[in-house]
DNA sequence: ATAGAAGCTAGTTTTACATCA
DNA sequence: CGTGATGTAAAACTAGCTTCT
C-alpha cells in the first residue's frame, strides 16, 4: 500500500445503475459517485479526475467496437489500469484522444509473441493483455496493425525484386537482340558457305539447358526463397518455374 | 434459413514525434 | 534558440466481409 492509498480519504455515496467510475470496483457497484476526498496531490488528483471522466467518454465513443470480453476485462482492471499505465484510454482535456505509447518492454513482448504466432486466440489475447496491463482490444489492434505492416513490407520487397527482375530481363533482351543482329549480319555474309546447322533458328542452335536459369535467379538466394502467394494462388517461385517450363515447352 | 457475435482485412483518421527551413 | 510546416510511424477507428454457433 503506497502513501496515497493509506491516506485515501475517498467518501463514496452511491445509488442507481452502473455508470463506471475510476474508483469503482466490482464489489463497489455504485453508479452515482460523490467524491468528497481531499486531494493529497492537488495537481495529480485534478488530472486524474479528468482522466476518469474521459474514460467514460472513451468507453462510449472511441471503443464502440469493443467486445463483451473487453468490457468485463476493463471493469476488472479499472483501478489497476489507471494507476499503473496512465496512457491507457487517457484523453486530452479537449476531448481529443491521446495516443498510447507502448513501452519498450511492452513492444518487445508483443514482438516476441508475434514471432511465435501472428494471430492470437482469445485466451492468448487475454493472457497477453494481463501481462502487459493493456486491454485485449489494444492487443488485438496491435496485432492487426502488425500484420498489416508485415504484409506491406513483404509487398515492398516483392516489388523491388520484380523491378530488379524486370531490369535484368530488359538487359538480357537487349543483349539477345544485339546478338541476333550480329548473327544475321554474319549469316548474310557467309550464308552460302555455312553448313545447314547454322541456318536453323537461334533458339534451336542455342537451346536453354537445365543449368541455365531465369535471369532473376541471378539475384541471389532471396529471390529463390521468396514465397509470396498472390491472390490467384501463385507465387514468385512458381513464376520462375512457369518460366522454365514455358521455355522447355517451346523447345520440345 | 437466419441472426448475432467475433474475427479478419483494407483503408482511413488521428496523434506524437522528428526534421528542416 | 524558438517556431511553424511537413513527413512519418503507429495507435485506433470504420466498413465490409467470412465463419461459426
PDB file of C-alpha atoms (C1' of nucleotides) in Angstrom:
ATOM      1  CA  UNK A   1       0.000   0.000   0.000  1.00  0.00           C
ATOM      2  CA  UNK A   2       1.504   3.317  -1.037  1.00  0.00           C
ATOM      3  CA  UNK A   3       1.282   6.686   0.608  1.00  0.00           C
ATOM      4  CA  UNK A   4      -1.707   7.767  -1.382  1.00  0.00           C
ATOM      5  CA  UNK A   5      -3.638   4.599  -0.717  1.00  0.00           C
ATOM      6  CA  UNK A   6      -3.009   4.869   3.028  1.00  0.00           C
ATOM      7  CA  UNK A   7      -4.190   8.430   3.015  1.00  0.00           C
ATOM      8  CA  UNK A   8      -7.121   7.881   0.688  1.00  0.00           C
ATOM      9  CA  UNK A   9      -9.937   9.963   2.092  1.00  0.00           C
ATOM     10  CA  UNK A  10     -12.474   8.974  -0.536  1.00  0.00           C
ATOM     11  CA  UNK A  11     -16.052   9.012   0.657  1.00  0.00           C
ATOM     12  CA  UNK A  12     -18.439   7.379  -1.725  1.00  0.00           C
ATOM     13  CA  UNK A  13     -22.168   7.739  -1.832  1.00  0.00           C
ATOM     14  CA  UNK A  14     -23.758   5.609  -4.420  1.00  0.00           C
ATOM     15  CA  UNK A  15     -27.174   4.814  -5.824  1.00  0.00           C
ATOM     16  CA  UNK A  16     -28.582   3.571  -9.091  1.00  0.00           C
ATOM     17  CA  UNK A  17     -27.251   1.679 -12.083  1.00  0.00           C
ATOM     18  CA  UNK A  18     -23.815   1.132 -13.452  1.00  0.00           C
ATOM     19  CA  UNK A  19     -22.046   4.217 -14.724  1.00  0.00           C
ATOM     20  CA  UNK A  20     -18.416   3.273 -14.350  1.00  0.00           C
ATOM     21  CA  UNK A  21     -16.090   5.454 -12.401  1.00  0.00           C
ATOM     22  CA  UNK A  22     -12.387   5.069 -11.949  1.00  0.00           C
ATOM     23  CA  UNK A  23     -12.592   4.193  -8.285  1.00  0.00           C
ATOM     24  CA  UNK A  24     -15.425   1.777  -8.776  1.00  0.00           C
ATOM     25  CA  UNK A  25     -14.795  -1.939  -8.425  1.00  0.00           C
ATOM     26  CA  UNK A  26     -16.968  -4.988  -8.938  1.00  0.00           C
ATOM     27  CA  UNK A  27     -17.641  -5.114  -5.247  1.00  0.00           C
ATOM     28  CA  UNK A  28     -18.460  -1.472  -5.279  1.00  0.00           C
ATOM     29  CA  UNK A  29     -21.187  -1.121  -7.862  1.00  0.00           C
ATOM     30  CA  UNK A  30     -22.280   2.414  -7.158  1.00  0.00           C
ATOM     31  CA  UNK A  31     -23.403   4.378 -10.146  1.00  0.00           C
ATOM     32  CA  UNK A  32     -23.505   7.815  -8.662  1.00  0.00           C
ATOM     33  CA  UNK A  33     -20.289   8.729  -7.001  1.00  0.00           C
ATOM     34  CA  UNK A  34     -19.998  11.769  -4.837  1.00  0.00           C
ATOM     35  CA  UNK A  35     -16.290  12.184  -4.299  1.00  0.00           C
ATOM     36  CA  UNK A  36     -15.595  14.118  -1.138  1.00  0.00           C
ATOM     37  CA  UNK A  37     -11.936  13.175  -0.890  1.00  0.00           C
ATOM     38  CA  UNK A  38      -9.295  15.729  -0.084  1.00  0.00           C
ATOM     39  CA  UNK A  39      -6.644  15.867  -2.782  1.00  0.00           C
ATOM     40  CA  UNK A  40      -3.337  14.816  -1.338  1.00  0.00           C
ATOM     41  CA  UNK A  41      -1.534  15.953  -4.501  1.00  0.00           C
ATOM     42  CA  UNK A  42      -3.901  18.533  -5.962  1.00  0.00           C
ATOM     43  CA  UNK A  43      -2.361  18.661  -9.447  1.00  0.00           C
ATOM     44  CA  UNK A  44      -2.261  14.898  -9.916  1.00  0.00           C
ATOM     45  CA  UNK A  45      -5.706  14.399  -8.478  1.00  0.00           C
ATOM     46  CA  UNK A  46      -7.164  17.047 -10.753  1.00  0.00           C
ATOM     47  CA  UNK A  47      -5.720  15.438 -13.857  1.00  0.00           C
ATOM     48  CA  UNK A  48      -6.896  12.020 -12.746  1.00  0.00           C
ATOM     49  CA  UNK A  49     -10.439  13.264 -12.379  1.00  0.00           C
ATOM     50  CA  UNK A  50     -10.345  14.444 -15.958  1.00  0.00           C
ATOM     51  CA  UNK A  51      -8.986  11.037 -16.864  1.00  0.00           C
ATOM     52  CA  UNK A  52     -11.769   9.185 -15.174  1.00  0.00           C
ATOM     53  CA  UNK A  53     -14.371  11.308 -16.930  1.00  0.00           C
ATOM     54  CA  UNK A  54     -12.702  10.799 -20.250  1.00  0.00           C
ATOM     55  CA  UNK A  55     -12.588   7.073 -19.726  1.00  0.00           C
ATOM     56  CA  UNK A  56     -16.343   7.069 -19.694  1.00  0.00           C
ATOM     57  CA  UNK A  57     -16.388   9.080 -22.863  1.00  0.00           C
ATOM     58  CA  UNK A  58     -13.932   6.707 -24.415  1.00  0.00           C
ATOM     59  CA  UNK A  59     -15.989   3.744 -23.382  1.00  0.00           C
ATOM     60  CA  UNK A  60     -18.866   5.143 -25.335  1.00  0.00           C
ATOM     61  CA  UNK A  61     -17.129   6.751 -28.289  1.00  0.00           C
ATOM     62  CA  UNK A  62     -13.707   5.530 -29.243  1.00  0.00           C
ATOM     63  CA  UNK A  63     -14.196   1.886 -28.476  1.00  0.00           C
ATOM     64  CA  UNK A  64     -17.584   1.327 -29.964  1.00  0.00           C
ATOM     65  CA  UNK A  65     -16.439  -1.971 -31.427  1.00  0.00           C
ATOM     66  CA  UNK A  66     -15.323  -3.297 -28.063  1.00  0.00           C
ATOM     67  CA  UNK A  67     -16.226  -6.850 -27.227  1.00  0.00           C
ATOM     68  CA  UNK A  68     -18.010  -8.115 -24.147  1.00  0.00           C
ATOM     69  CA  UNK A  69     -14.731  -9.670 -23.017  1.00  0.00           C
ATOM     70  CA  UNK A  70     -13.055  -6.310 -23.216  1.00  0.00           C
ATOM     71  CA  UNK A  71     -15.756  -4.624 -21.228  1.00  0.00           C
ATOM     72  CA  UNK A  72     -15.564  -7.225 -18.493  1.00  0.00           C
ATOM     73  CA  UNK A  73     -11.818  -7.001 -18.506  1.00  0.00           C
ATOM     74  CA  UNK A  74     -11.988  -3.255 -18.217  1.00  0.00           C
ATOM     75  CA  UNK A  75     -14.261  -3.471 -15.242  1.00  0.00           C
ATOM     76  CA  UNK A  76     -11.950  -5.929 -13.584  1.00  0.00           C
ATOM     77  CA  UNK A  77      -8.861  -3.875 -14.189  1.00  0.00           C
ATOM     78  CA  UNK A  78     -10.240  -0.371 -13.990  1.00  0.00           C
ATOM     79  CA  UNK A  79      -8.241   0.691 -10.992  1.00  0.00           C
ATOM     80  CA  UNK A  80      -5.034  -1.088 -11.870  1.00  0.00           C
ATOM     81  CA  UNK A  81      -5.018   0.417 -15.336  1.00  0.00           C
ATOM     82  CA  UNK A  82      -5.388   3.986 -14.277  1.00  0.00           C
ATOM     83  CA  UNK A  83      -2.840   3.545 -11.542  1.00  0.00           C
ATOM     84  CA  UNK A  84      -0.028   1.897 -13.449  1.00  0.00           C
ATOM     85  CA  UNK A  85      -0.464   2.967 -17.037  1.00  0.00           C
ATOM     86  CA  UNK A  86      -1.773   6.456 -17.378  1.00  0.00           C
ATOM     87  CA  UNK A  87      -1.520   6.208 -21.141  1.00  0.00           C
ATOM     88  CA  UNK A  88      -4.327   3.734 -21.475  1.00  0.00           C
ATOM     89  CA  UNK A  89      -7.591   5.350 -22.508  1.00  0.00           C
ATOM     90  CA  UNK A  90      -6.283   8.684 -21.441  1.00  0.00           C
ATOM     91  CA  UNK A  91      -7.927  11.517 -23.314  1.00  0.00           C
ATOM     92  CA  UNK A  92      -6.774  15.069 -23.575  1.00  0.00           C
ATOM     93  CA  UNK A  93      -8.743  17.726 -21.760  1.00  0.00           C
ATOM     94  CA  UNK A  94     -10.238  18.966 -25.041  1.00  0.00           C
ATOM     95  CA  UNK A  95     -11.770  15.558 -25.667  1.00  0.00           C
ATOM     96  CA  UNK A  96      -9.351  14.501 -28.396  1.00  0.00           C
ATOM     97  CA  UNK A  97      -7.933  11.035 -27.909  1.00  0.00           C
ATOM     98  CA  UNK A  98      -4.472  10.637 -26.528  1.00  0.00           C
ATOM     99  CA  UNK A  99      -2.281   8.168 -28.335  1.00  0.00           C
ATOM    100  CA  UNK A 100      -0.951   5.308 -26.306  1.00  0.00           C
ATOM    101  CA  UNK A 101       2.807   4.980 -26.468  1.00  0.00           C
ATOM    102  CA  UNK A 102       3.854   1.432 -25.718  1.00  0.00           C
ATOM    103  CA  UNK A 103       6.900   0.973 -23.557  1.00  0.00           C
ATOM    104  CA  UNK A 104       9.955  -0.838 -24.868  1.00  0.00           C
ATOM    105  CA  UNK A 105       9.151  -3.861 -22.695  1.00  0.00           C
ATOM    106  CA  UNK A 106       5.578  -3.997 -23.962  1.00  0.00           C
ATOM    107  CA  UNK A 107       6.728  -3.770 -27.557  1.00  0.00           C
ATOM    108  CA  UNK A 108       9.368  -6.436 -27.034  1.00  0.00           C
ATOM    109  CA  UNK A 109       6.874  -8.847 -25.544  1.00  0.00           C
ATOM    110  CA  UNK A 110       4.372  -8.156 -28.299  1.00  0.00           C
ATOM    111  CA  UNK A 111       7.022  -8.663 -30.950  1.00  0.00           C
ATOM    112  CA  UNK A 112       8.140 -11.879 -29.314  1.00  0.00           C
ATOM    113  CA  UNK A 113       4.661 -13.320 -29.304  1.00  0.00           C
ATOM    114  CA  UNK A 114       4.106 -12.133 -32.864  1.00  0.00           C
ATOM    115  CA  UNK A 115       7.147 -14.161 -33.872  1.00  0.00           C
ATOM    116  CA  UNK A 116       5.545 -17.237 -32.319  1.00  0.00           C
ATOM    117  CA  UNK A 117       2.048 -16.688 -33.758  1.00  0.00           C
ATOM    118  CA  UNK A 118       0.888 -13.780 -35.882  1.00  0.00           C
ATOM    119  CA  UNK A 119      -2.708 -14.265 -34.794  1.00  0.00           C
ATOM    120  CA  UNK A 120      -3.972 -14.792 -31.274  1.00  0.00           C
ATOM    121  CA  UNK A 121      -6.840 -16.785 -29.908  1.00  0.00           C
ATOM    122  CA  UNK A 122      -8.988 -15.319 -27.167  1.00  0.00           C
ATOM    123  CA  UNK A 123      -7.027 -16.978 -24.379  1.00  0.00           C
ATOM    124  CA  UNK A 124      -3.672 -15.815 -25.677  1.00  0.00           C
ATOM    125  CA  UNK A 125      -5.015 -12.339 -26.138  1.00  0.00           C
ATOM    126  CA  UNK A 126      -6.364 -12.181 -22.588  1.00  0.00           C
ATOM    127  CA  UNK A 127      -3.125 -13.533 -21.178  1.00  0.00           C
ATOM    128  CA  UNK A 128      -1.009 -11.050 -23.077  1.00  0.00           C
ATOM    129  CA  UNK A 129      -3.275  -8.201 -22.103  1.00  0.00           C
ATOM    130  CA  UNK A 130      -2.965  -9.179 -18.464  1.00  0.00           C
ATOM    131  CA  UNK A 131       0.811  -9.469 -18.715  1.00  0.00           C
ATOM    132  CA  UNK A 132       1.171  -6.073 -20.337  1.00  0.00           C
ATOM    133  CA  UNK A 133      -1.561  -4.360 -18.379  1.00  0.00           C
ATOM    134  CA  UNK A 134      -3.362  -3.425 -21.582  1.00  0.00           C
ATOM    135  CA  UNK A 135      -6.836  -4.116 -22.855  1.00  0.00           C
ATOM    136  CA  UNK A 136      -7.470  -7.183 -25.013  1.00  0.00           C
ATOM    137  CA  UNK A 137      -8.799  -4.784 -27.615  1.00  0.00           C
ATOM    138  CA  UNK A 138      -5.449  -2.975 -27.660  1.00  0.00           C
ATOM    139  CA  UNK A 139      -3.603  -6.257 -28.095  1.00  0.00           C
ATOM    140  CA  UNK A 140      -5.961  -7.120 -30.933  1.00  0.00           C
ATOM    141  CA  UNK A 141      -5.414  -3.771 -32.640  1.00  0.00           C
ATOM    142  CA  UNK A 142      -1.657  -4.062 -32.235  1.00  0.00           C
ATOM    143  CA  UNK A 143      -1.672  -7.478 -33.906  1.00  0.00           C
ATOM    144  CA  UNK A 144      -3.902  -6.228 -36.699  1.00  0.00           C
ATOM    145  CA  UNK A 145      -1.584  -3.319 -37.377  1.00  0.00           C
ATOM    146  CA  UNK A 146       1.469  -5.527 -37.069  1.00  0.00           C
ATOM    147  CA  UNK A 147       0.089  -7.959 -39.642  1.00  0.00           C
ATOM    148  CA  UNK A 148      -0.646  -5.059 -41.966  1.00  0.00           C
ATOM    149  CA  UNK A 149       2.882  -3.725 -41.556  1.00  0.00           C
ATOM    150  CA  UNK A 150       4.386  -7.134 -42.227  1.00  0.00           C
ATOM    151  CA  UNK A 151       2.298  -7.555 -45.338  1.00  0.00           C
ATOM    152  CA  UNK A 152       3.216  -4.115 -46.623  1.00  0.00           C
ATOM    153  CA  UNK A 153       6.890  -4.773 -46.044  1.00  0.00           C
ATOM    154  CA  UNK A 154       6.597  -8.062 -47.882  1.00  0.00           C
ATOM    155  CA  UNK A 155       4.873  -6.405 -50.824  1.00  0.00           C
ATOM    156  CA  UNK A 156       7.575  -3.750 -50.983  1.00  0.00           C
ATOM    157  CA  UNK A 157      10.249  -6.437 -51.039  1.00  0.00           C
ATOM    158  CA  UNK A 158       8.427  -8.297 -53.795  1.00  0.00           C
ATOM    159  CA  UNK A 159       8.071  -5.086 -55.719  1.00  0.00           C
ATOM    160  CA  UNK A 160      11.761  -4.257 -55.612  1.00  0.00           C
ATOM    161  CA  UNK A 161      12.563  -7.845 -56.530  1.00  0.00           C
ATOM    162  CA  UNK A 162      10.266  -7.655 -59.552  1.00  0.00           C
ATOM    163  CA  UNK A 163      11.834  -4.347 -60.551  1.00  0.00           C
ATOM    164  CA  UNK A 164      15.280  -5.905 -60.493  1.00  0.00           C
ATOM    165  CA  UNK A 165      13.887  -8.868 -62.347  1.00  0.00           C
ATOM    166  CA  UNK A 166      12.440  -6.591 -64.997  1.00  0.00           C
ATOM    167  CA  UNK A 167      15.725  -4.710 -65.384  1.00  0.00           C
ATOM    168  CA  UNK A 168      17.628  -7.961 -65.763  1.00  0.00           C
ATOM    169  CA  UNK A 169      15.177  -9.210 -68.369  1.00  0.00           C
ATOM    170  CA  UNK A 170      15.466  -5.973 -70.309  1.00  0.00           C
ATOM    171  CA  UNK A 171      19.244  -6.228 -70.259  1.00  0.00           C
ATOM    172  CA  UNK A 172      19.031  -9.818 -71.403  1.00  0.00           C
ATOM    173  CA  UNK A 173      16.584  -8.850 -74.128  1.00  0.00           C
ATOM    174  CA  UNK A 174      18.874  -6.100 -75.399  1.00  0.00           C
ATOM    175  CA  UNK A 175      21.844  -8.443 -75.356  1.00  0.00           C
ATOM    176  CA  UNK A 176      19.990 -11.125 -77.296  1.00  0.00           C
ATOM    177  CA  UNK A 177      18.696  -8.642 -79.859  1.00  0.00           C
ATOM    178  CA  UNK A 178      22.215  -7.407 -80.400  1.00  0.00           C
ATOM    179  CA  UNK A 179      23.455 -10.964 -80.720  1.00  0.00           C
ATOM    180  CA  UNK A 180      20.717 -11.756 -83.202  1.00  0.00           C
ATOM    181  CA  UNK A 181      21.627  -8.726 -85.236  1.00  0.00           C
ATOM    182  CA  UNK A 182      25.258  -9.798 -85.338  1.00  0.00           C
ATOM    183  CA  UNK A 183      24.273 -13.325 -86.305  1.00  0.00           C
ATOM    184  CA  UNK A 184      22.127 -12.031 -89.143  1.00  0.00           C
ATOM    185  CA  UNK A 185      24.953  -9.925 -90.484  1.00  0.00           C
ATOM    186  CA  UNK A 186      27.286 -12.878 -90.241  1.00  0.00           C
ATOM    187  CA  UNK A 187      24.720 -15.118 -91.850  1.00  0.00           C
ATOM    188  CA  UNK A 188      24.186 -12.770 -94.797  1.00  0.00           C
ATOM    189  CA  UNK A 189      27.918 -12.589 -95.448  1.00  0.00           C
ATOM    190  CA  UNK A 190      28.676 -16.276 -95.327  1.00  0.00           C
ATOM    191  CA  UNK A 191      25.322 -17.897 -95.920  1.00  0.00           C
ATOM    192  CA  UNK A 192      26.321 -19.962 -98.915  1.00  0.00           C
ATOM    193  CA  UNK A 193      29.474 -21.309 -97.171  1.00  0.00           C
ATOM    194  CA  UNK A 194      27.724 -22.403 -93.957  1.00  0.00           C
ATOM    195  CA  UNK A 195      26.685 -25.950 -93.092  1.00  0.00           C
ATOM    196  CA  UNK A 196      22.910 -26.477 -92.689  1.00  0.00           C
ATOM    197  CA  UNK A 197      23.159 -26.295 -88.887  1.00  0.00           C
ATOM    198  CA  UNK A 198      23.766 -22.547 -88.858  1.00  0.00           C
ATOM    199  CA  UNK A 199      20.588 -21.911 -90.806  1.00  0.00           C
ATOM    200  CA  UNK A 200      18.475 -23.237 -88.009  1.00  0.00           C
ATOM    201  CA  UNK A 201      16.734 -20.709 -85.736  1.00  0.00           C
ATOM    202  CA  UNK A 202      18.834 -19.354 -82.860  1.00  0.00           C
ATOM    203  CA  UNK A 203      16.799 -20.957 -80.123  1.00  0.00           C
ATOM    204  CA  UNK A 204      17.479 -24.323 -81.689  1.00  0.00           C
ATOM    205  CA  UNK A 205      21.170 -23.715 -82.106  1.00  0.00           C
ATOM    206  CA  UNK A 206      21.496 -22.274 -78.602  1.00  0.00           C
ATOM    207  CA  UNK A 207      18.871 -24.105 -76.515  1.00  0.00           C
ATOM    208  CA  UNK A 208      18.206 -23.274 -72.857  1.00  0.00           C
ATOM    209  CA  UNK A 209      19.700 -26.074 -70.826  1.00  0.00           C
ATOM    210  CA  UNK A 210      18.781 -27.159 -67.323  1.00  0.00           C
ATOM    211  CA  UNK A 211      21.836 -25.324 -65.976  1.00  0.00           C
ATOM    212  CA  UNK A 212      20.629 -22.038 -67.401  1.00  0.00           C
ATOM    213  CA  UNK A 213      18.212 -20.247 -65.175  1.00  0.00           C
ATOM    214  CA  UNK A 214      15.765 -17.475 -65.452  1.00  0.00           C
ATOM    215  CA  UNK A 215      17.700 -14.185 -65.276  1.00  0.00           C
ATOM    216  CA  UNK A 216      16.051 -13.347 -61.983  1.00  0.00           C
ATOM    217  CA  UNK A 217      17.779 -16.317 -60.399  1.00  0.00           C
ATOM    218  CA  UNK A 218      20.995 -14.334 -60.608  1.00  0.00           C
ATOM    219  CA  UNK A 219      19.534 -12.007 -57.990  1.00  0.00           C
ATOM    220  CA  UNK A 220      20.505 -14.410 -55.275  1.00  0.00           C
ATOM    221  CA  UNK A 221      19.019 -16.515 -52.602  1.00  0.00           C
ATOM    222  CA  UNK A 222      16.380 -14.029 -51.521  1.00  0.00           C
ATOM    223  CA  UNK A 223      14.671 -14.362 -54.867  1.00  0.00           C
ATOM    224  CA  UNK A 224      14.536 -18.119 -54.623  1.00  0.00           C
ATOM    225  CA  UNK A 225      13.359 -18.136 -51.062  1.00  0.00           C
ATOM    226  CA  UNK A 226      10.558 -15.720 -51.664  1.00  0.00           C
ATOM    227  CA  UNK A 227       7.234 -17.422 -51.380  1.00  0.00           C
ATOM    228  CA  UNK A 228       4.722 -14.622 -51.582  1.00  0.00           C
ATOM    229  CA  UNK A 229       1.397 -16.063 -52.508  1.00  0.00           C
ATOM    230  CA  UNK A 230      -0.643 -13.970 -54.859  1.00  0.00           C
ATOM    231  CA  UNK A 231      -4.400 -13.779 -54.844  1.00  0.00           C
ATOM    232  CA  UNK A 232      -4.701 -16.356 -57.596  1.00  0.00           C
ATOM    233  CA  UNK A 233      -2.612 -18.733 -55.527  1.00  0.00           C
ATOM    234  CA  UNK A 234       0.637 -18.319 -57.463  1.00  0.00           C
ATOM    235  CA  UNK A 235       3.984 -17.137 -56.162  1.00  0.00           C
ATOM    236  CA  UNK A 236       7.220 -15.685 -57.402  1.00  0.00           C
ATOM    237  CA  UNK A 237       8.980 -19.015 -57.184  1.00  0.00           C
ATOM    238  CA  UNK A 238       6.076 -20.513 -59.045  1.00  0.00           C
ATOM    239  CA  UNK A 239       6.528 -17.850 -61.706  1.00  0.00           C
ATOM    240  CA  UNK A 240      10.156 -18.885 -62.088  1.00  0.00           C
ATOM    241  CA  UNK A 241       9.038 -22.471 -62.506  1.00  0.00           C
ATOM    242  CA  UNK A 242       6.475 -21.491 -65.099  1.00  0.00           C
ATOM    243  CA  UNK A 243       9.073 -19.512 -66.968  1.00  0.00           C
ATOM    244  CA  UNK A 244      11.376 -22.518 -67.184  1.00  0.00           C
ATOM    245  CA  UNK A 245       8.538 -24.831 -68.134  1.00  0.00           C
ATOM    246  CA  UNK A 246       7.406 -22.478 -70.907  1.00  0.00           C
ATOM    247  CA  UNK A 247      10.935 -22.301 -72.276  1.00  0.00           C
ATOM    248  CA  UNK A 248      11.155 -26.082 -72.222  1.00  0.00           C
ATOM    249  CA  UNK A 249       7.751 -26.392 -73.915  1.00  0.00           C
ATOM    250  CA  UNK A 250       8.924 -24.128 -76.738  1.00  0.00           C
ATOM    251  CA  UNK A 251      11.957 -26.287 -77.290  1.00  0.00           C
ATOM    252  CA  UNK A 252      10.107 -29.560 -77.341  1.00  0.00           C
TER     253      UNK A 252
ATOM    254  C1'  DA B   1     -32.709 -20.252 -43.012  1.00  0.00           C
ATOM    255  C1'  DT B   2     -31.497 -16.572 -40.045  1.00  0.00           C
ATOM    256  C1'  DA B   3     -29.388 -13.593 -36.529  1.00  0.00           C
ATOM    257  C1'  DG B   4     -25.712 -12.227 -33.936  1.00  0.00           C
ATOM    258  C1'  DA B   5     -21.058 -12.440 -32.128  1.00  0.00           C
ATOM    259  C1'  DA B   6     -16.368 -12.431 -33.203  1.00  0.00           C
ATOM    260  C1'  DG B   7     -12.511 -12.118 -36.045  1.00  0.00           C
ATOM    261  C1'  DC B   8     -10.275 -10.618 -40.141  1.00  0.00           C
ATOM    262  C1'  DT B   9      -8.572  -7.234 -43.900  1.00  0.00           C
ATOM    263  C1'  DA B  10      -8.233  -2.839 -46.163  1.00  0.00           C
ATOM    264  C1'  DG B  11      -8.451   1.719 -45.849  1.00  0.00           C
ATOM    265  C1'  DT B  12      -8.681   5.931 -43.074  1.00  0.00           C
ATOM    266  C1'  DT B  13      -8.083   9.168 -39.240  1.00  0.00           C
ATOM    267  C1'  DT B  14      -5.616  10.921 -35.508  1.00  0.00           C
ATOM    268  C1'  DT B  15      -1.746  11.631 -32.674  1.00  0.00           C
ATOM    269  C1'  DA B  16       3.132  12.027 -31.354  1.00  0.00           C
ATOM    270  C1'  DC B  17       7.408  12.898 -32.789  1.00  0.00           C
ATOM    271  C1'  DA B  18      11.375  14.127 -35.859  1.00  0.00           C
ATOM    272  C1'  DT B  19      13.371  17.069 -39.217  1.00  0.00           C
ATOM    273  C1'  DC B  20      14.199  21.152 -41.565  1.00  0.00           C
ATOM    274  C1'  DA B  21      13.978  25.859 -43.288  1.00  0.00           C
TER     275       DA B  21
ATOM    276  C1'  DC C   1      17.348  29.044 -29.867  1.00  0.00           C
ATOM    277  C1'  DG C   2      12.400  29.130 -30.884  1.00  0.00           C
ATOM    278  C1'  DT C   3       8.762  28.231 -34.293  1.00  0.00           C
ATOM    279  C1'  DG C   4       5.766  26.630 -37.855  1.00  0.00           C
ATOM    280  C1'  DA C   5       5.381  23.468 -41.834  1.00  0.00           C
ATOM    281  C1'  DT C   6       5.874  18.905 -43.296  1.00  0.00           C
ATOM    282  C1'  DG C   7       6.610  13.946 -43.251  1.00  0.00           C
ATOM    283  C1'  DT C   8       6.280   9.566 -40.988  1.00  0.00           C
ATOM    284  C1'  DA C   9       5.162   5.745 -37.793  1.00  0.00           C
ATOM    285  C1'  DA C  10       1.878   3.780 -35.269  1.00  0.00           C
ATOM    286  C1'  DA C  11      -2.458   3.514 -32.399  1.00  0.00           C
ATOM    287  C1'  DA C  12      -7.152   3.470 -33.097  1.00  0.00           C
ATOM    288  C1'  DC C  13     -11.146   3.547 -35.881  1.00  0.00           C
ATOM    289  C1'  DT C  14     -14.717   2.151 -39.629  1.00  0.00           C
ATOM    290  C1'  DA C  15     -16.827  -0.645 -43.126  1.00  0.00           C
ATOM    291  C1'  DG C  16     -17.469  -4.774 -45.098  1.00  0.00           C
ATOM    292  C1'  DC C  17     -16.703  -9.478 -45.301  1.00  0.00           C
ATOM    293  C1'  DT C  18     -16.484 -14.501 -43.520  1.00  0.00           C
ATOM    294  C1'  DT C  19     -17.118 -18.056 -40.176  1.00  0.00           C
ATOM    295  C1'  DC C  20     -19.283 -20.215 -36.503  1.00  0.00           C
ATOM    296  C1'  DT C  21     -22.900 -21.202 -33.257  1.00  0.00           C
TER     297       DT C  21
END
